[in-house]
């Protein structure tokens, strides 16, 4: 009986390994094809040339800290891919028999926004990983964060941080309050759910989670977090 179980586990392991290898190969081809159509530098330059592009120097530090805390708290230390997040997501996907969790880093999300569709597939996910590593090799963390906030969707038809600030708050990104910074940082996780125009109550709940993550990872104290969350729109 033990031999049968071990043999079954071995076969299962081989099947899993073969599947990963195939997905990896197909993902690498998708990654290569994307770069043949447009180089990384060309894609980045297109973003920077947008009329509503916002340099990182014009973004409040509270907003940048909030984005990292809630989206990718190991952003400063990983190489574009977070093995811990991927392992957790992989296990959850296996349990769900499908792609229900991505474990994406900020860099992976940027790679997706720059080159790939929003379609959920393991092949696209693999391509995204290859592209994220390349981005990390060629750009600094500040450059990656800058490109990221200029390519993410904030709901209500706002596709970058400047549009979102103007649409939701009637101001430029540099003029956001700490409350607005944490409120805005929470929206991209699920734009249709946390849109301030559609679900302001849910957006406020998400804002409190953002603040909790900032406290958890040492960006602010508990007292500062309470002050931010109790504030109102300026």
mmCIF file of C-alpha atoms in Angstrom:
data_model
loop_
_atom_site.group_PDB
_atom_site.id
_atom_site.type_symbol
_atom_site.label_atom_id
_atom_site.label_comp_id
_atom_site.label_asym_id
_atom_site.label_seq_id
_atom_site.Cartn_x
_atom_site.Cartn_y
_atom_site.Cartn_z
ATOM 1 C CA UNK A 1 0.000 0.000 0.000
ATOM 2 C CA UNK A 2 2.852 2.407 0.866
ATOM 3 C CA UNK A 3 4.500 1.683 -2.482
ATOM 4 C CA UNK A 4 1.267 2.427 -4.300
ATOM 5 C CA UNK A 5 0.846 5.714 -2.421
ATOM 6 C CA UNK A 6 4.468 6.726 -3.045
ATOM 7 C CA UNK A 7 4.167 5.832 -6.706
ATOM 8 C CA UNK A 8 0.984 7.868 -6.961
ATOM 9 C CA UNK A 9 2.643 10.851 -5.303
ATOM 10 C CA UNK A 10 5.622 10.548 -7.636
ATOM 11 C CA UNK A 11 3.384 10.483 -10.710
ATOM 12 C CA UNK A 12 1.401 13.421 -9.379
ATOM 13 C CA UNK A 13 4.639 15.340 -8.775
ATOM 14 C CA UNK A 14 5.859 14.621 -12.301
ATOM 15 C CA UNK A 15 2.560 15.827 -13.762
ATOM 16 C CA UNK A 16 2.698 19.029 -11.713
ATOM 17 C CA UNK A 17 6.334 19.658 -12.685
ATOM 18 C CA UNK A 18 5.577 19.029 -16.365
ATOM 19 C CA UNK A 19 2.609 21.385 -16.205
ATOM 20 C CA UNK A 20 4.696 24.124 -14.622
ATOM 21 C CA UNK A 21 7.411 23.631 -17.259
ATOM 22 C CA UNK A 22 4.902 23.927 -20.106
ATOM 23 C CA UNK A 23 3.271 27.015 -18.612
ATOM 24 C CA UNK A 24 6.693 28.560 -18.023
ATOM 25 C CA UNK A 25 7.765 27.942 -21.622
ATOM 26 C CA UNK A 26 4.537 29.380 -23.021
ATOM 27 C CA UNK A 27 4.779 32.333 -20.642
ATOM 28 C CA UNK A 28 8.340 33.038 -21.764
ATOM 29 C CA UNK A 29 7.192 33.045 -25.385
ATOM 30 C CA UNK A 30 4.412 35.510 -24.555
ATOM 31 C CA UNK A 31 6.996 37.669 -22.753
ATOM 32 C CA UNK A 32 9.395 37.543 -25.718
ATOM 33 C CA UNK A 33 6.642 38.308 -28.231
ATOM 34 C CA UNK A 34 5.564 41.330 -26.188
ATOM 35 C CA UNK A 35 9.076 42.763 -26.245
ATOM 36 C CA UNK A 36 9.356 42.171 -29.976
ATOM 37 C CA UNK A 37 6.289 44.330 -30.493
ATOM 38 C CA UNK A 38 7.438 47.037 -28.101
ATOM 39 C CA UNK A 39 10.634 47.418 -26.075
ATOM 40 C CA UNK A 40 10.519 48.090 -22.345
ATOM 41 C CA UNK A 41 12.045 51.540 -22.803
ATOM 42 C CA UNK A 42 9.449 52.415 -25.459
ATOM 43 C CA UNK A 43 6.601 51.298 -23.206
ATOM 44 C CA UNK A 44 7.961 53.351 -20.295
ATOM 45 C CA UNK A 45 8.457 56.415 -22.479
ATOM 46 C CA UNK A 46 4.878 56.228 -23.721
ATOM 47 C CA UNK A 47 3.685 56.451 -20.116
ATOM 48 C CA UNK A 48 5.986 59.370 -19.305
ATOM 49 C CA UNK A 49 4.823 61.288 -22.359
ATOM 50 C CA UNK A 50 1.175 61.165 -21.300
ATOM 51 C CA UNK A 51 -0.301 64.597 -20.662
ATOM 52 C CA UNK A 52 -1.529 63.574 -17.207
ATOM 53 C CA UNK A 53 1.709 61.858 -16.126
ATOM 54 C CA UNK A 54 2.660 62.647 -12.514
ATOM 55 C CA UNK A 55 6.346 62.469 -11.459
ATOM 56 C CA UNK A 56 7.012 60.718 -8.173
ATOM 57 C CA UNK A 57 8.425 63.981 -6.785
ATOM 58 C CA UNK A 58 4.887 65.420 -6.913
ATOM 59 C CA UNK A 59 3.329 62.601 -4.891
ATOM 60 C CA UNK A 60 2.977 62.828 -1.081
ATOM 61 C CA UNK A 61 5.165 60.407 0.824
ATOM 62 C CA UNK A 62 2.109 59.240 2.754
ATOM 63 C CA UNK A 63 0.512 58.114 -0.494
ATOM 64 C CA UNK A 64 3.623 56.236 -1.635
ATOM 65 C CA UNK A 65 3.971 54.564 1.768
ATOM 66 C CA UNK A 66 0.286 53.633 1.751
ATOM 67 C CA UNK A 67 0.524 52.029 -1.699
ATOM 68 C CA UNK A 68 3.509 49.905 -0.674
ATOM 69 C CA UNK A 69 2.026 48.936 2.695
ATOM 70 C CA UNK A 70 -1.258 47.703 1.266
ATOM 71 C CA UNK A 71 -0.168 46.358 -2.135
ATOM 72 C CA UNK A 72 3.349 44.973 -1.696
ATOM 73 C CA UNK A 73 5.026 45.491 1.667
ATOM 74 C CA UNK A 74 8.198 43.663 0.551
ATOM 75 C CA UNK A 75 8.512 45.910 -2.503
ATOM 76 C CA UNK A 76 11.828 47.348 -1.381
ATOM 77 C CA UNK A 77 13.512 43.974 -0.950
ATOM 78 C CA UNK A 78 12.269 41.656 -3.704
ATOM 79 C CA UNK A 79 13.502 41.398 -7.303
ATOM 80 C CA UNK A 80 10.111 41.879 -8.907
ATOM 81 C CA UNK A 81 8.640 38.618 -7.665
ATOM 82 C CA UNK A 82 7.732 37.782 -4.066
ATOM 83 C CA UNK A 83 8.219 34.020 -3.486
ATOM 84 C CA UNK A 84 6.239 34.102 -0.243
ATOM 85 C CA UNK A 85 3.206 35.694 -1.900
ATOM 86 C CA UNK A 86 3.478 33.372 -4.896
ATOM 87 C CA UNK A 87 3.637 30.286 -2.677
ATOM 88 C CA UNK A 88 0.544 31.407 -0.762
ATOM 89 C CA UNK A 89 -1.324 32.238 -3.962
ATOM 90 C CA UNK A 90 -0.319 28.957 -5.610
ATOM 91 C CA UNK A 91 -1.624 26.943 -2.684
ATOM 92 C CA UNK A 92 -4.908 28.849 -2.651
ATOM 93 C CA UNK A 93 -5.264 28.391 -6.412
ATOM 94 C CA UNK A 94 -4.695 24.649 -6.084
ATOM 95 C CA UNK A 95 -7.371 24.450 -3.409
ATOM 96 C CA UNK A 96 -9.757 26.461 -5.574
ATOM 97 C CA UNK A 97 -8.924 24.538 -8.768
ATOM 98 C CA UNK A 98 -8.370 27.795 -10.619
ATOM 99 C CA UNK A 99 -6.654 31.182 -10.688
ATOM 100 C CA UNK A 100 -8.369 33.018 -7.835
ATOM 101 C CA UNK A 101 -5.338 34.740 -6.307
ATOM 102 C CA UNK A 102 -2.326 36.223 -8.055
ATOM 103 C CA UNK A 103 0.228 37.118 -5.404
ATOM 104 C CA UNK A 104 1.321 39.935 -7.705
ATOM 105 C CA UNK A 105 3.915 42.482 -6.654
ATOM 106 C CA UNK A 106 3.718 46.117 -7.680
ATOM 107 C CA UNK A 107 6.256 45.343 -10.410
ATOM 108 C CA UNK A 108 4.172 42.452 -11.735
ATOM 109 C CA UNK A 109 1.099 44.671 -11.827
ATOM 110 C CA UNK A 110 3.099 47.263 -13.752
ATOM 111 C CA UNK A 111 4.271 44.570 -16.194
ATOM 112 C CA UNK A 112 0.652 43.550 -16.773
ATOM 113 C CA UNK A 113 -0.492 47.129 -17.314
ATOM 114 C CA UNK A 114 2.349 47.878 -19.721
ATOM 115 C CA UNK A 115 2.245 44.742 -21.888
ATOM 116 C CA UNK A 116 -0.561 42.296 -21.170
ATOM 117 C CA UNK A 117 -4.326 42.050 -20.897
ATOM 118 C CA UNK A 118 -6.302 41.704 -17.670
ATOM 119 C CA UNK A 119 -7.306 38.142 -18.610
ATOM 120 C CA UNK A 120 -6.677 35.654 -15.811
ATOM 121 C CA UNK A 121 -4.504 32.801 -17.043
ATOM 122 C CA UNK A 122 -1.479 30.912 -15.776
ATOM 123 C CA UNK A 123 0.403 31.582 -19.025
ATOM 124 C CA UNK A 124 -0.091 35.330 -18.789
ATOM 125 C CA UNK A 125 0.933 35.129 -15.150
ATOM 126 C CA UNK A 126 4.193 33.437 -16.126
ATOM 127 C CA UNK A 127 4.853 36.076 -18.796
ATOM 128 C CA UNK A 128 4.175 38.746 -16.193
ATOM 129 C CA UNK A 129 6.821 37.232 -13.905
ATOM 130 C CA UNK A 130 9.474 37.275 -16.647
ATOM 131 C CA UNK A 131 8.623 40.881 -17.480
ATOM 132 C CA UNK A 132 8.672 41.945 -13.828
ATOM 133 C CA UNK A 133 12.204 40.612 -13.374
ATOM 134 C CA UNK A 134 13.338 42.470 -16.490
ATOM 135 C CA UNK A 135 11.748 45.688 -15.254
ATOM 136 C CA UNK A 136 13.537 45.360 -11.913
ATOM 137 C CA UNK A 137 16.860 44.864 -13.697
ATOM 138 C CA UNK A 138 16.464 48.008 -15.761
ATOM 139 C CA UNK A 139 14.629 50.460 -13.485
ATOM 140 C CA UNK A 140 14.971 51.717 -9.937
ATOM 141 C CA UNK A 141 12.287 51.160 -7.314
ATOM 142 C CA UNK A 142 11.261 54.828 -7.515
ATOM 143 C CA UNK A 143 10.925 54.614 -11.298
ATOM 144 C CA UNK A 144 8.828 51.473 -11.002
ATOM 145 C CA UNK A 145 6.543 53.041 -8.409
ATOM 146 C CA UNK A 146 6.241 56.170 -10.530
ATOM 147 C CA UNK A 147 5.225 54.197 -13.621
ATOM 148 C CA UNK A 148 2.860 52.064 -11.550
ATOM 149 C CA UNK A 149 0.748 54.895 -10.128
ATOM 150 C CA UNK A 150 0.470 56.348 -13.626
ATOM 151 C CA UNK A 151 -0.965 53.129 -15.085
ATOM 152 C CA UNK A 152 -3.363 51.756 -12.460
ATOM 153 C CA UNK A 153 -7.151 52.000 -12.550
ATOM 154 C CA UNK A 154 -8.967 53.801 -9.756
ATOM 155 C CA UNK A 155 -12.546 53.187 -10.838
ATOM 156 C CA UNK A 156 -15.059 55.655 -12.299
ATOM 157 C CA UNK A 157 -13.029 55.970 -15.512
ATOM 158 C CA UNK A 158 -9.820 57.193 -13.830
ATOM 159 C CA UNK A 159 -6.724 55.423 -15.126
ATOM 160 C CA UNK A 160 -3.927 57.149 -13.227
ATOM 161 C CA UNK A 161 -3.300 58.987 -9.991
ATOM 162 C CA UNK A 162 -3.722 62.489 -11.434
ATOM 163 C CA UNK A 163 -7.099 61.701 -12.985
ATOM 164 C CA UNK A 164 -8.271 60.034 -9.783
ATOM 165 C CA UNK A 165 -7.242 62.959 -7.589
ATOM 166 C CA UNK A 166 -8.901 65.458 -9.912
ATOM 167 C CA UNK A 167 -12.048 63.393 -10.269
ATOM 168 C CA UNK A 168 -12.523 62.330 -6.668
ATOM 169 C CA UNK A 169 -11.020 65.254 -4.746
ATOM 170 C CA UNK A 170 -10.868 68.156 -7.224
ATOM 171 C CA UNK A 171 -7.159 68.678 -6.633
ATOM 172 C CA UNK A 172 -3.674 67.707 -7.787
ATOM 173 C CA UNK A 173 -1.915 64.657 -6.252
ATOM 174 C CA UNK A 174 0.591 66.830 -4.400
ATOM 175 C CA UNK A 175 -2.243 68.541 -2.520
ATOM 176 C CA UNK A 176 -3.817 65.374 -1.089
ATOM 177 C CA UNK A 177 -4.295 65.156 2.654
ATOM 178 C CA UNK A 178 -3.095 62.085 4.549
ATOM 179 C CA UNK A 179 -6.692 60.864 4.698
ATOM 180 C CA UNK A 180 -7.111 61.250 0.948
ATOM 181 C CA UNK A 181 -3.767 59.527 0.352
ATOM 182 C CA UNK A 182 -4.824 56.437 2.283
ATOM 183 C CA UNK A 183 -8.304 56.490 0.774
ATOM 184 C CA UNK A 184 -6.948 56.592 -2.764
ATOM 185 C CA UNK A 185 -4.297 53.940 -2.072
ATOM 186 C CA UNK A 186 -6.974 51.392 -1.237
ATOM 187 C CA UNK A 187 -9.029 51.696 -4.421
ATOM 188 C CA UNK A 188 -6.906 49.875 -7.065
ATOM 189 C CA UNK A 189 -7.263 46.535 -5.273
ATOM 190 C CA UNK A 190 -10.866 46.372 -6.529
ATOM 191 C CA UNK A 191 -11.742 49.610 -8.372
ATOM 192 C CA UNK A 192 -15.359 48.756 -9.111
ATOM 193 C CA UNK A 193 -15.921 47.827 -5.465
ATOM 194 C CA UNK A 194 -14.083 50.729 -3.819
ATOM 195 C CA UNK A 195 -14.945 53.523 -6.265
ATOM 196 C CA UNK A 196 -15.867 56.608 -4.255
ATOM 197 C CA UNK A 197 -18.679 57.330 -6.686
ATOM 198 C CA UNK A 198 -20.201 53.871 -6.353
ATOM 199 C CA UNK A 199 -19.428 52.614 -2.840
ATOM 200 C CA UNK A 200 -18.061 55.356 -0.545
ATOM 201 C CA UNK A 201 -18.794 53.289 2.575
ATOM 202 C CA UNK A 202 -16.738 50.351 1.292
ATOM 203 C CA UNK A 203 -13.990 52.759 0.245
ATOM 204 C CA UNK A 204 -13.834 54.078 3.810
ATOM 205 C CA UNK A 205 -13.615 50.525 5.160
ATOM 206 C CA UNK A 206 -10.747 49.874 2.775
ATOM 207 C CA UNK A 207 -9.082 53.129 3.886
ATOM 208 C CA UNK A 208 -9.038 51.887 7.459
ATOM 209 C CA UNK A 209 -7.403 48.655 6.286
ATOM 210 C CA UNK A 210 -4.742 50.684 4.473
ATOM 211 C CA UNK A 211 -4.003 52.589 7.669
ATOM 212 C CA UNK A 212 -3.812 49.321 9.630
ATOM 213 C CA UNK A 213 -1.246 48.005 7.152
ATOM 214 C CA UNK A 214 0.788 51.200 7.460
ATOM 215 C CA UNK A 215 0.834 50.815 11.224
ATOM 216 C CA UNK A 216 1.655 47.110 10.941
ATOM 217 C CA UNK A 217 4.690 47.723 8.737
ATOM 218 C CA UNK A 218 5.991 50.711 10.673
ATOM 219 C CA UNK A 219 5.172 53.593 8.359
ATOM 220 C CA UNK A 220 3.108 55.377 11.004
ATOM 221 C CA UNK A 221 2.271 54.966 14.681
ATOM 222 C CA UNK A 222 -1.094 53.813 15.973
ATOM 223 C CA UNK A 223 -1.826 57.349 17.145
ATOM 224 C CA UNK A 224 -1.020 58.747 13.706
ATOM 225 C CA UNK A 225 -3.223 56.112 12.136
ATOM 226 C CA UNK A 226 -6.156 57.049 14.343
ATOM 227 C CA UNK A 227 -5.686 60.713 13.480
ATOM 228 C CA UNK A 228 -5.635 59.970 9.744
ATOM 229 C CA UNK A 229 -8.698 57.713 9.839
ATOM 230 C CA UNK A 230 -10.730 60.186 11.887
ATOM 231 C CA UNK A 231 -10.066 63.023 9.448
ATOM 232 C CA UNK A 232 -12.563 64.212 6.852
ATOM 233 C CA UNK A 233 -12.100 65.494 3.337
ATOM 234 C CA UNK A 234 -10.212 68.762 3.239
#
